[in-house]
XYZ file of C-alpha atoms in Angstrom:
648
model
C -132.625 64.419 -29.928
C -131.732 62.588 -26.484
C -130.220 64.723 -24.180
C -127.707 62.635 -21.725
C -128.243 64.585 -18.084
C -124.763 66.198 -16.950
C -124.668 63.979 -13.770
C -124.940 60.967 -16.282
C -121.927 61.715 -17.865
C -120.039 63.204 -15.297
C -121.227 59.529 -13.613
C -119.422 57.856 -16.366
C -115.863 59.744 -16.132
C -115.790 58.878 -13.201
C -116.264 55.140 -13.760
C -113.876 55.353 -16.602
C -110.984 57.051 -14.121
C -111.308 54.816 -11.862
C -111.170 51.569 -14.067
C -107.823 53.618 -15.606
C -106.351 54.238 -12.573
C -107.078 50.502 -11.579
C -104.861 49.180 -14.351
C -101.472 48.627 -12.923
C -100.541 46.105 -15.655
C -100.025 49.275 -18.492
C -99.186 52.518 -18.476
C -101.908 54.537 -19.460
C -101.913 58.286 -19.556
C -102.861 61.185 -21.758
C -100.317 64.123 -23.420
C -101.505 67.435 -24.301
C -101.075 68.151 -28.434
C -97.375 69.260 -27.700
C -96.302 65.957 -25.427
C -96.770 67.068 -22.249
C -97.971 64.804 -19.376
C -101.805 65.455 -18.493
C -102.820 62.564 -16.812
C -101.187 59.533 -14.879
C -102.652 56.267 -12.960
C -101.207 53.351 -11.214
C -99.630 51.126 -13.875
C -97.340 54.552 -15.414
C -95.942 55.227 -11.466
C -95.571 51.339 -11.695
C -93.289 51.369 -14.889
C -91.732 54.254 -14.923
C -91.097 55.618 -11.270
C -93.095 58.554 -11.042
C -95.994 59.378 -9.207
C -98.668 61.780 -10.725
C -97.079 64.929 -9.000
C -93.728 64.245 -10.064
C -94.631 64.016 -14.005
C -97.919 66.152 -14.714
C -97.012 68.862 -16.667
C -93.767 67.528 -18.099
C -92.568 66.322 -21.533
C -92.998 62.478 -21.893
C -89.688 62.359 -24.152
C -88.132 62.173 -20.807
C -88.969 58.817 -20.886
C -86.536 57.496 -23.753
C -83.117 56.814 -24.415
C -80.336 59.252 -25.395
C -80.442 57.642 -28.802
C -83.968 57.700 -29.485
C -83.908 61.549 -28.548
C -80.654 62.272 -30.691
C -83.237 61.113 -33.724
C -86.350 62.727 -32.564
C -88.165 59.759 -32.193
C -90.787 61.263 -29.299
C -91.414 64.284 -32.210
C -91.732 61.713 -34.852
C -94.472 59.404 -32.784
C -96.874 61.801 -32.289
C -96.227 62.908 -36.244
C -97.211 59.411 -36.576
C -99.958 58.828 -34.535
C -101.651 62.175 -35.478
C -101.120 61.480 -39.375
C -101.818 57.810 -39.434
C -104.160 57.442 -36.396
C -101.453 55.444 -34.307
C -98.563 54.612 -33.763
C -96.718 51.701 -32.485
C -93.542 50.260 -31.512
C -91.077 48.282 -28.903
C -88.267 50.048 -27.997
C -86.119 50.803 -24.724
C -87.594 53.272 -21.871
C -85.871 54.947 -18.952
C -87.204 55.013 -15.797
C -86.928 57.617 -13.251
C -84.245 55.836 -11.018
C -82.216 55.547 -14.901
C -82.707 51.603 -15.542
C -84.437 50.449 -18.838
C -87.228 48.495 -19.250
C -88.458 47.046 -22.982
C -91.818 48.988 -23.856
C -94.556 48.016 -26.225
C -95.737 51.562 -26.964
C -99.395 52.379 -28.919
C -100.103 56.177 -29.240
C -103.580 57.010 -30.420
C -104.536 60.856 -31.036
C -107.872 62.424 -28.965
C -109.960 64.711 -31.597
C -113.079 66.455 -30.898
C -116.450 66.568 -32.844
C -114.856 68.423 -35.238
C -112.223 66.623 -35.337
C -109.620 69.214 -33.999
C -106.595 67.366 -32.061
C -107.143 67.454 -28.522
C -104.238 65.223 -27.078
C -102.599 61.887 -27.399
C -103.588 58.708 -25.510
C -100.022 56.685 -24.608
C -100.570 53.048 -23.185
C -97.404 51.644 -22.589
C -96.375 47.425 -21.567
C -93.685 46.392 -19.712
C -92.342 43.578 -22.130
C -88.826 42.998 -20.358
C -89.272 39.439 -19.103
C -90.719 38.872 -22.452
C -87.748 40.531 -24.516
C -85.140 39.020 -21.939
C -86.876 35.589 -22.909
C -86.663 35.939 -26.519
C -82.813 37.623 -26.450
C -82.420 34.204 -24.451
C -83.865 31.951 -26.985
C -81.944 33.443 -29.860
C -78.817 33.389 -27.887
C -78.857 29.696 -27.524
C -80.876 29.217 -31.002
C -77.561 30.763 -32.510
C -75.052 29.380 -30.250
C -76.937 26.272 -31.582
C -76.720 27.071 -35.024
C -72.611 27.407 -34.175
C -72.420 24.409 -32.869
C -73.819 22.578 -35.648
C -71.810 24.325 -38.410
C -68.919 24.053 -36.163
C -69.755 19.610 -36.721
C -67.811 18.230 -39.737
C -67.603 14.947 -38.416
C -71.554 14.569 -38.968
C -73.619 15.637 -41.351
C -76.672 17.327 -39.135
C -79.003 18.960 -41.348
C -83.642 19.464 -41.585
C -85.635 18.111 -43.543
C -89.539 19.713 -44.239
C -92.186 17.373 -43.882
C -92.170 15.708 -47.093
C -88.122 15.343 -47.306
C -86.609 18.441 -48.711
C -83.162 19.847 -47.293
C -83.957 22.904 -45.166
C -80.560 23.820 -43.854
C -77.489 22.007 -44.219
C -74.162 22.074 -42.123
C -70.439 22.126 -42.618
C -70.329 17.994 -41.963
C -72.623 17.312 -44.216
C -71.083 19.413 -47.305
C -67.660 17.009 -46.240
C -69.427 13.995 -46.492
C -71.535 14.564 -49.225
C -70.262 16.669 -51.413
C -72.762 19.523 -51.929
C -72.648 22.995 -50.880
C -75.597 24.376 -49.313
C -76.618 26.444 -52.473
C -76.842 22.959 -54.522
C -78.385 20.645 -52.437
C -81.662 22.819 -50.025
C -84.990 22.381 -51.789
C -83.896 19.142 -53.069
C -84.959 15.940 -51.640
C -82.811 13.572 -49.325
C -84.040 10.769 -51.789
C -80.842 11.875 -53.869
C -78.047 10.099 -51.475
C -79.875 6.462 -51.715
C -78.878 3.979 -54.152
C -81.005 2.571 -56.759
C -81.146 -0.382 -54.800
C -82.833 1.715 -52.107
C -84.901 3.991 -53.997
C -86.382 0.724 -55.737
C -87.581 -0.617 -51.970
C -89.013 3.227 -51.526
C -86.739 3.243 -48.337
C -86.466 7.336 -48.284
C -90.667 7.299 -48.151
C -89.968 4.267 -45.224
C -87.454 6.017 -43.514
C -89.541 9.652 -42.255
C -93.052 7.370 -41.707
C -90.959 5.321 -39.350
C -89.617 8.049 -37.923
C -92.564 9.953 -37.500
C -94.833 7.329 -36.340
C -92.067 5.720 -33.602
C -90.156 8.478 -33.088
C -86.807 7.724 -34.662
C -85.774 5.688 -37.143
C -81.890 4.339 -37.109
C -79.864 2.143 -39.719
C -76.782 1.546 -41.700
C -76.507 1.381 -45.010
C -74.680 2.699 -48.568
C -75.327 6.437 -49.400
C -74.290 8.236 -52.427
C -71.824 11.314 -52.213
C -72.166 13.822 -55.766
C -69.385 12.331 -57.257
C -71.487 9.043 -57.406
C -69.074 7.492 -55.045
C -70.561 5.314 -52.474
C -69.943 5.109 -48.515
C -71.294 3.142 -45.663
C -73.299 5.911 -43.071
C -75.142 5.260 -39.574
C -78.594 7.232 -40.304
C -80.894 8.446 -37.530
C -83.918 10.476 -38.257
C -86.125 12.618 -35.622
C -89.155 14.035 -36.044
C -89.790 17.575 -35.114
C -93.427 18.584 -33.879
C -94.576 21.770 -32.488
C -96.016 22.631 -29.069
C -99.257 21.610 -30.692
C -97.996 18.270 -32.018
C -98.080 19.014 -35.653
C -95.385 17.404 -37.625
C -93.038 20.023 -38.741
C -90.187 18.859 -40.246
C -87.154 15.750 -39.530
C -83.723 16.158 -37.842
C -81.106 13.878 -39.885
C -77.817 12.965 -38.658
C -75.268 11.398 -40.758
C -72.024 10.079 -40.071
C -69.524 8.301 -42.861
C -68.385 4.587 -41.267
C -66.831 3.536 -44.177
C -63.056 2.737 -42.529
C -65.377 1.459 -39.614
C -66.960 -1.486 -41.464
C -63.554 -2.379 -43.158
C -62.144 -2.944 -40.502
C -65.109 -4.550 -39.175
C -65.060 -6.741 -42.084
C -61.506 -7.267 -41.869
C -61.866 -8.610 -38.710
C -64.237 -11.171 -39.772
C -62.622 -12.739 -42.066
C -59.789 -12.991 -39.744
C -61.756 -14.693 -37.192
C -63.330 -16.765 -39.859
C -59.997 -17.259 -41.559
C -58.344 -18.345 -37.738
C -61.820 -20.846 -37.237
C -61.088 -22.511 -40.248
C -57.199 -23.188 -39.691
C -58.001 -24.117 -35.899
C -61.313 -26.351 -37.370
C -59.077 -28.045 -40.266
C -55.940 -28.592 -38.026
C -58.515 -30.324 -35.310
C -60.074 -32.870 -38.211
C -56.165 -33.257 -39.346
C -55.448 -34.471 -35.862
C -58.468 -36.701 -35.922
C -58.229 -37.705 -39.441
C -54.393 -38.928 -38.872
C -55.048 -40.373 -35.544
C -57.517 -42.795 -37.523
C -55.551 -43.625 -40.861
C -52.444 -44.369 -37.925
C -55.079 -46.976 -36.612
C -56.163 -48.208 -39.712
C -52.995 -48.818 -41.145
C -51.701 -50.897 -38.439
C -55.412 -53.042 -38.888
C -54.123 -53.292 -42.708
C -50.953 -54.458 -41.871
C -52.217 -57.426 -40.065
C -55.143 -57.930 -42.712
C -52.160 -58.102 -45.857
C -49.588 -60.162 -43.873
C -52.003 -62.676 -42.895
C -53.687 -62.783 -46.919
C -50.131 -63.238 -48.038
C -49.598 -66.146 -45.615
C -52.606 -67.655 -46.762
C -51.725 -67.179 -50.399
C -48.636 -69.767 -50.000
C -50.876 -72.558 -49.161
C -54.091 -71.710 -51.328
C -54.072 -74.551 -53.907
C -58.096 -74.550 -55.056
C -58.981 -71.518 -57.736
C -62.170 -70.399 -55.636
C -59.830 -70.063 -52.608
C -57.089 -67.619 -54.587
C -59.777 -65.648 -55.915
C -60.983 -64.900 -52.474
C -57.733 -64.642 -51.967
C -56.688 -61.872 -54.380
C -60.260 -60.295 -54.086
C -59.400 -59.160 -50.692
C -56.199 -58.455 -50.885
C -57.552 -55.885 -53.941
C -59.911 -54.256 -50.944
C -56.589 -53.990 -49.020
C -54.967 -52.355 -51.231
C -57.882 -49.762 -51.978
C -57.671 -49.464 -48.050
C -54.055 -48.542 -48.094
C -55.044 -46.129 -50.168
C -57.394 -44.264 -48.778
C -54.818 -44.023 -45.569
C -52.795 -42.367 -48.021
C -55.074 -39.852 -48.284
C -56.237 -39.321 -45.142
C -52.349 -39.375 -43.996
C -51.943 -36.387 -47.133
C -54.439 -34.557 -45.799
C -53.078 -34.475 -41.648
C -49.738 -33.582 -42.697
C -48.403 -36.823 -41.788
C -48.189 -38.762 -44.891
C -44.204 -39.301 -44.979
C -42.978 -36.929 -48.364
C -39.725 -37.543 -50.124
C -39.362 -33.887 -52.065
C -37.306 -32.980 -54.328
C -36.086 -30.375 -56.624
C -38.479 -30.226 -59.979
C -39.806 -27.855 -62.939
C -43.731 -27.678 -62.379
C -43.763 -27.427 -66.056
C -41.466 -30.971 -66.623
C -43.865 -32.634 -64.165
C -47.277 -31.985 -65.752
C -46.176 -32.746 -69.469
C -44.359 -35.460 -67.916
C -48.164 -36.803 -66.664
C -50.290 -34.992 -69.323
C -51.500 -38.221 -71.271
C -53.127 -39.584 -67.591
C -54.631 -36.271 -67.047
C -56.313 -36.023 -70.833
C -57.363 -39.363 -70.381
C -58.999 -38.544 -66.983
C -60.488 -35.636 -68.755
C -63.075 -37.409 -70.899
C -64.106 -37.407 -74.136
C -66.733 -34.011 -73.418
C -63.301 -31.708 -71.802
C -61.065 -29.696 -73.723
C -57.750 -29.504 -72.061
C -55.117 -26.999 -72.774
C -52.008 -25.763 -70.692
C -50.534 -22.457 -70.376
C -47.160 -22.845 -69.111
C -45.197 -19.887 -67.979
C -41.764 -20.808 -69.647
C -39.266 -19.492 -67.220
C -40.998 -21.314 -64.131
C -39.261 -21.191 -60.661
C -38.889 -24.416 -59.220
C -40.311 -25.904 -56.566
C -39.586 -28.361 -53.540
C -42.202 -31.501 -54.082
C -42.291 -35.060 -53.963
C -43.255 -36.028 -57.513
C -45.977 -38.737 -57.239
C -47.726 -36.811 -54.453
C -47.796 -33.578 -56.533
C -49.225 -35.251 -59.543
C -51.564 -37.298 -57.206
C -53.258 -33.704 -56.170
C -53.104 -32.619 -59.982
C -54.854 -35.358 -60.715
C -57.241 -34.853 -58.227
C -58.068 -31.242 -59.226
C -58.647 -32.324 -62.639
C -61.005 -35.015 -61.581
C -62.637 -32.661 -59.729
C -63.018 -29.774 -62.332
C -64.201 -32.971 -64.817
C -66.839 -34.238 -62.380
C -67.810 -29.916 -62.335
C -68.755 -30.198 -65.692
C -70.902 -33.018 -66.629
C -72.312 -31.734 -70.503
C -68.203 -30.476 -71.506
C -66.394 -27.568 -71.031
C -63.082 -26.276 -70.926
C -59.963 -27.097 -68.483
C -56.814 -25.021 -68.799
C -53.721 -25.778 -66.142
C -51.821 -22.514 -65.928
C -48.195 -22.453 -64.305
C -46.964 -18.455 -63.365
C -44.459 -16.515 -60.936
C -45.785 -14.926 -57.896
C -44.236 -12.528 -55.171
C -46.279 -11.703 -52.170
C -45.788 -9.073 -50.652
C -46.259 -8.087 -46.761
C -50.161 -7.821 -47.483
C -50.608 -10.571 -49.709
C -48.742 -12.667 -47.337
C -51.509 -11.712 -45.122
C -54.111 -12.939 -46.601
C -52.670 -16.644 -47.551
C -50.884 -16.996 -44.259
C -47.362 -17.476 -46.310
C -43.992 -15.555 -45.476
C -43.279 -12.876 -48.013
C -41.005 -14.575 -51.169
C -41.239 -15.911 -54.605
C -43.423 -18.811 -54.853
C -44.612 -21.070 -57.957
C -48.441 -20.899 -58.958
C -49.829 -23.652 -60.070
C -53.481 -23.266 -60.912
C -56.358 -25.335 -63.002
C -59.515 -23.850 -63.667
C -62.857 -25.133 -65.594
C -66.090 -23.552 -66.665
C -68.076 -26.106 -64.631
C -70.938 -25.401 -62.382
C -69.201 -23.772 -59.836
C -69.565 -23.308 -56.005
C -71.422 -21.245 -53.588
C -69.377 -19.574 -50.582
C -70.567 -22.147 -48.332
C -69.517 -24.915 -50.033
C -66.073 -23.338 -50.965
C -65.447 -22.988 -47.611
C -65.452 -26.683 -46.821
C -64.374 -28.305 -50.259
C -61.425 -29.564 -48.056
C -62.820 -31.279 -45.224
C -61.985 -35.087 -45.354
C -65.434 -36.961 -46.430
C -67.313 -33.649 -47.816
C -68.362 -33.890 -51.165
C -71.145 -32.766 -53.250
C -71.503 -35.727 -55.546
C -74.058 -38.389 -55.394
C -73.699 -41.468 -53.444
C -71.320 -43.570 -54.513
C -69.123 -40.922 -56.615
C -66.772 -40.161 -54.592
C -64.884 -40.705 -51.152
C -64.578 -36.799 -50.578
C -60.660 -37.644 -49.932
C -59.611 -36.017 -53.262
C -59.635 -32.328 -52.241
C -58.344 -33.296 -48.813
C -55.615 -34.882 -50.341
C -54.359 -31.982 -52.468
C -54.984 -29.578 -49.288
C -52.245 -31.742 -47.357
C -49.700 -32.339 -49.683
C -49.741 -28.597 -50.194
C -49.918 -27.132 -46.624
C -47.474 -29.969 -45.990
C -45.073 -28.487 -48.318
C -45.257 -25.428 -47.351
C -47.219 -23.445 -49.726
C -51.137 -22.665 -49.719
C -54.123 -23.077 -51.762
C -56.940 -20.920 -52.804
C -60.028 -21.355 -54.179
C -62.302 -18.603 -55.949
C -65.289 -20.243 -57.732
C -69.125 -18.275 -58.811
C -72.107 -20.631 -59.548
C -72.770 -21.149 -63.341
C -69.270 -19.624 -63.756
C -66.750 -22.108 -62.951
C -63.957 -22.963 -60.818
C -60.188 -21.715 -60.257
C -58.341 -23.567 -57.717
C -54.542 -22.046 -57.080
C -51.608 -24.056 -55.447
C -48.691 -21.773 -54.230
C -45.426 -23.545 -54.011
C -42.230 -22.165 -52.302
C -39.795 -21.441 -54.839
C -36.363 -22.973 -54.724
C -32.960 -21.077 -55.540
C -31.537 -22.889 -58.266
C -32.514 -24.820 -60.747
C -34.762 -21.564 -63.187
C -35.029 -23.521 -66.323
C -34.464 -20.491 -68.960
C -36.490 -20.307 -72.713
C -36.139 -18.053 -75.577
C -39.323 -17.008 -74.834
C -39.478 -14.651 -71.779
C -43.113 -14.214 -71.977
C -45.898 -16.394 -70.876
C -47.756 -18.001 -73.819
C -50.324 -20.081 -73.699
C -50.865 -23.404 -76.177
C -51.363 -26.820 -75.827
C -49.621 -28.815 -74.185
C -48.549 -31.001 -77.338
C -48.394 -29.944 -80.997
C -52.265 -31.336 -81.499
C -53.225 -32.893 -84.423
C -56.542 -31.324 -83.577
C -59.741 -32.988 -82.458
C -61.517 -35.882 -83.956
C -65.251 -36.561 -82.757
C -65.841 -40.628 -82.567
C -68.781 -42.416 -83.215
C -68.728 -45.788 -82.097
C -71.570 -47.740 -80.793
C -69.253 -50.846 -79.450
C -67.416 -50.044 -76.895
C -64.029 -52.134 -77.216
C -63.873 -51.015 -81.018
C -64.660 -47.090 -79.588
C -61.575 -47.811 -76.826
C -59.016 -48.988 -79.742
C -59.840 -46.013 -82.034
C -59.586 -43.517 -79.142
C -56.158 -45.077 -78.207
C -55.517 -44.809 -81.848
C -56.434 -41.191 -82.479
C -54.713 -40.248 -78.917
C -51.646 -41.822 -80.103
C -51.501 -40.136 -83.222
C -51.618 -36.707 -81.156
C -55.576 -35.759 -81.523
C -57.385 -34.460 -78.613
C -60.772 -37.531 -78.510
C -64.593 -36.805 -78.313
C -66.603 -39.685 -78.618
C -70.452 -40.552 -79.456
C -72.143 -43.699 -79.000
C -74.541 -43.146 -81.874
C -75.718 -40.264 -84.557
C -77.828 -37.846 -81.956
C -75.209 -37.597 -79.805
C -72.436 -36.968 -82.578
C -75.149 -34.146 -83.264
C -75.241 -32.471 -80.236
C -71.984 -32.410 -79.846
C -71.121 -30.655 -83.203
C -74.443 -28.439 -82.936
C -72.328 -26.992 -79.369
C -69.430 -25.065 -79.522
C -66.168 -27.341 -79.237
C -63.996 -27.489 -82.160
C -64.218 -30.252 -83.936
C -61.708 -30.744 -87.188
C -62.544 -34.568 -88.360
C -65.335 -36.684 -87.920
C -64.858 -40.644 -87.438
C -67.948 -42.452 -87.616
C -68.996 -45.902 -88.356
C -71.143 -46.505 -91.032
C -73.664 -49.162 -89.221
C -74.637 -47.841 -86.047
C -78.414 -48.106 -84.036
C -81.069 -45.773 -83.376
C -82.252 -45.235 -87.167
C -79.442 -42.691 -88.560
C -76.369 -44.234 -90.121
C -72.741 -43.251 -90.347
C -73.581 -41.708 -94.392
C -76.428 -39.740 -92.865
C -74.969 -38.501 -89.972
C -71.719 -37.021 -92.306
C -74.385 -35.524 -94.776
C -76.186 -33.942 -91.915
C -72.610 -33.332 -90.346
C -71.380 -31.329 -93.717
C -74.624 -29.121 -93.440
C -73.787 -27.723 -89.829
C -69.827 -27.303 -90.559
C -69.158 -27.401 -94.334
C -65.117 -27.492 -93.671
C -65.449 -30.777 -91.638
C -63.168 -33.778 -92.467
C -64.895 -36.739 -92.329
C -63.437 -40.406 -92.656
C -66.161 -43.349 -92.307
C -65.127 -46.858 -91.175
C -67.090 -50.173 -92.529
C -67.056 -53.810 -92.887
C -69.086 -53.803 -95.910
C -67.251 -53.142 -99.149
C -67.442 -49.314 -100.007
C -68.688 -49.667 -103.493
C -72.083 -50.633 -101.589
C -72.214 -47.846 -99.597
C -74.069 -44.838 -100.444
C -71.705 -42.148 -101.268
C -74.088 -39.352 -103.515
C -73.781 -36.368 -102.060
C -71.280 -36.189 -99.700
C -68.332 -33.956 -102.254
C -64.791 -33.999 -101.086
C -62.709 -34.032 -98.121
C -65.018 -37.786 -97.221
C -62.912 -40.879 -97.165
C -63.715 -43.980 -96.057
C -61.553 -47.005 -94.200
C -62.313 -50.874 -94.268
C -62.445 -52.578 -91.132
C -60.549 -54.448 -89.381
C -58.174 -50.878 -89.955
C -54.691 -50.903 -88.662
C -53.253 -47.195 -87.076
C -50.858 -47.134 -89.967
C -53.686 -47.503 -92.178
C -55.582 -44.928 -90.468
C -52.625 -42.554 -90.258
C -52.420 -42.331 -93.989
C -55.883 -41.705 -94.049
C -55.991 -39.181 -92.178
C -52.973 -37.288 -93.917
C -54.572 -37.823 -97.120
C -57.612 -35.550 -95.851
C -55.299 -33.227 -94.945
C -53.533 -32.805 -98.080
C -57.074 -33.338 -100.201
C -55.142 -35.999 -102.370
């Protein structure tokens, strides 16, 4: 057994006492088993006040607060310490001059060999600037955490790293709907659109953010209802004093009235740039025809001077040749004229309704053979204001137009209505509040893109091929109606069709009244139905269509059997089939009405020939088939016709 000399260990204390009495950073001291003070060094007279005479010998509960004492807190330490083997804590201490200071106490208990308690070793840390720090913190920490709820305006809320709501304020529960017990631990994802989610633009959004620093758009974001609304989005990332990516900062805020007004104003501006750009090619457009028609004048006056004293043929054909060119010329002044405003009107009083059926055999005939026209008049029309030959000039237009929109057929309807505009509609079209006349014709053509509807009425702008067309037409219609005093609208979709709307001023007097106070719609003659025409010669195919017309059938022609097929495998209504019996291109006028009778059993069918018709091959084709010897007079064909109708 080693035996440490006295002197050693005496040599030690005395080391250790002065390294303790060194330390002026803690308080470090010894209590007897009962609390009393038993030893003392720098840092304790530091702390607490006292210097080693003052405190030796007395109880170190002197050191806390009256409410630590009134629960016997100094008792229940060293309890602690001597049952446990420590005991530790932060709390208030008083010093001797009565101030407090915030202590980090550890009390360890002193046994012997035997392990028979000796004392109680107290080190205790001044931890005010510390606690003052942190009180600090969670002062503005909360005042922050006011602030934020105190935001409706904006929806402020955290994300964690991969996107999950970690807190969410009282802006963001107004904008989007959810209450903070529905939406945290569910992922932001949930307020993109489907449109968004599809691009990944959530995932986008935080690696943006996180590897730039912020990441800032606009965009449509989903509220719980499934409502939609436009928000300005910026996202922050939030790192740690190490630079570890904890979490995102998101800031919402609903711009929804923002961007309608925003787009409000655009289409003001781009409503104002169109008046001020058509009004400027109006000015140019007039200025020209003005020129032009003084040019003509001199051009006809001197062709009809020359016509007096033309005596050889080839001379009066130049003659009337040019003066044919004039007169096209003249007419395309017209139009230009129509479409500055300055083409001289002479308007009068007139039912829109009397004026189209008045002109509905020209507009069927511009149709084609391919368009089904119908007209839905509204039958107690206000009238309107107009000059006549100018309003059916633009009619005719439109329905050239809506034609030319759908070269393989379609449908055309011309629909008549009332309309009041009120304040805000008058906004939009530029027209004083009122009653006004609507005069609209719309097709299932191709239709328009917004580009190309915005300048359908610029004088020379057309989307047809070279050759087809002077781009006057639309022009045309848009002066006679601003000049009028009404306004026209256009709302077409590619692959959808067309719908062009005139609004007319209506007039006080002059309401033509019908039994029938609501709008029907039916064509605009009692229609005998439709006949499909095959006909491979075309002045023989131009007499039966005038025939057929006259006899009050709507006309679709053919030019041989596969297109007579086509037509009937489509979806027009066809209710007779008249067909010539010798036509080219292999299939005759029998086969094609066999073949006919397979694809529409109920089909009337009446076949035309030269040939006698006890040599033509008849097996096969069953009833409601006649047949009609040519050369055919329209009586003739009338009673045909009938007779199919009445199966005698």
């Amino acid at each position: 057994m080693n035996v440490v000399p006295r002197e050693t260990t005496s040599s030690q204390d005395g080391r250790f006492q002065l390294l303790v009495d060194a330390v002026t950073d803690y308080a470090i001291y010894m209590l007897d088993p009962t609390g009393v003070v038993v030893s003392w060094n720098a840092g304790a007279q530091r702390f607490k006040g006292y210097t080693e005479s003052e405190i030796l010998g007395r109880h170190f509960s002197q050191f806390y607060t009256d409410e630590d004492l009134a629960t016997e807190l100094p008792r229940r330490a060293l309890e602690t310490a001597a049952r446990e083997g420590k005991f530790e804590a932060e709390g208030w201490r008083v010093r001797k001059d009565g101030t407090h200071f915030w202590a980090h106490v550890v009390i360890d208990p002193i046994r012997d060999a035997r392990g028979n308690l000796l004392g109680y070793a107290k080190i205790t840390r001044d931890l005010t600037e510390r606690k003052k720090t942190q009180e600090a913190l969670r002062e503005s920490e909360e005042r922050f955490r006011l602030l934020v709820q105190g935001v409706t305006d904006y929806a402020i809320y955290m994300l964690d790293p991969q996107g999950h709501v970690t807190n969410w304020n009282a802006g963001a529960q107004r904008i989007k709907g959810y209450t903070e017990s529905e939406i945290l631990g569910c992922h932001f994802s949930q307020f993109y659109t489907d449109e968004d989610l599809a691009t990944e633009l959530p995932r986008r959004a935080l690696e943006t953010a996180a590897r730039e620093g912020k990441f800032e758009a606009e965009g449509w974001r989903l509220r719980k209802d499934g409502t939609q609304f436009w928000a300005s989005v910026v996202i922050d990332p939030i790192r740690n004093d190490r630079g570890e990516l904890i979490g995102f900062a998101k800031i919402t805020r609903d711009i929804t009235e923002r961007r309608h007004a925003q787009e409000a104003l655009e289409h003001a501006q781009a409503a104002l740039f169109q008046a001020q750009k058509m009004e400027a090619v109006g000015q140019l457009t007039g200025g020209v025809a003005h020129d032009f028609n003084n040019l003509l004048t001199i051009i006809v006056n001197n062709l009809d001077l020359l016509t007096r004293n033309a005596r050889e043929p080839r001379d009066v054909k130049l003659i009337e040749s040019a003066q044919r060119a004039a007169e096209r010329g003249a007419k395309l002044t017209q139009q230009l004229l129509a479409f500055s405003r300055r083409q001289p009107l002479q308007p009068d009083t007139h039912n829109p309704n009397t004026l189209i059926e008045g002109f509905e055999s020209v507009l069927r005939r511009a149709c084609g053979e391919m368009i089904r026209l119908q007209l839905s008049l509204a039958p107690r029309i206000r009238w309107v204001s107009v000059d006549a030959p100018q309003f059916e000039s633009a009619l005719l237009n439109l329905i050239v137009n809506a034609r030319d929109a759908m070269p393989n057929g379609g449908s055309l309807k011309i629909m008549t209505g009332n309309v009041t505009l009120s304040e805000m509609d008058s906004t939009s079209s530029d027209l004083p509040p009122g009653q006004y006349a609507s005069i609209a014709v719309q097709d299932t053509g191709t239709g328009m893109t917004p580009e190309i509807v915005n300048r359908v009425f610029e004088p020379f702008f057309t989307t047809k091929e070279i050759g087809k067309g002077t781009g006057l037409g639309l022009s045309q219609v848009y002066g006679f109606v601003t000049q009028s005093g009404g306004h026209i609208k256009v709302d077409s979709t590619p692959g959808q069709g067309t719908r062009v709307t005139m609004l007319l001023p209506a007039q006080e007097t002059g309401i033509e009244t019908s039994e029938e106070e609501d709008e029907t719609e039916r064509p605009a003659r009692d229609s005998a139905g439709t006949v499909l025409i095959v006909e491979d010669e075309p002045a023989v195919l131009e007499v039966a269509s005038d025939i057929f017309d006259s006899l009050g059938y709507d006309v679709v022609t053919a030019t041989d059997a596969n297109e007579a097929i086509k037509v009937l495998d489509g979806n027009l209504s066809i209710d007779v089939l008249f067909s010539d019996v010798i036509m080219p291109n292999g299939m005759n006028g029998v086969e094609l009405s066999r073949k006919a009778r397979e694809m529409r059993p109920d089909l009337k069918i009446l076949l035309a020939s030269g040939y006698p018709m006890s040599a033509l091959p008849s097996e096969g084709l069953g009833a409601g088939v006649s047949f009609i010897s040519k050369p055919y007079r329209w009586t003739e064909l009338a009673e045909k016709l009938r007779g199919l109708r009445t199966g005698a």
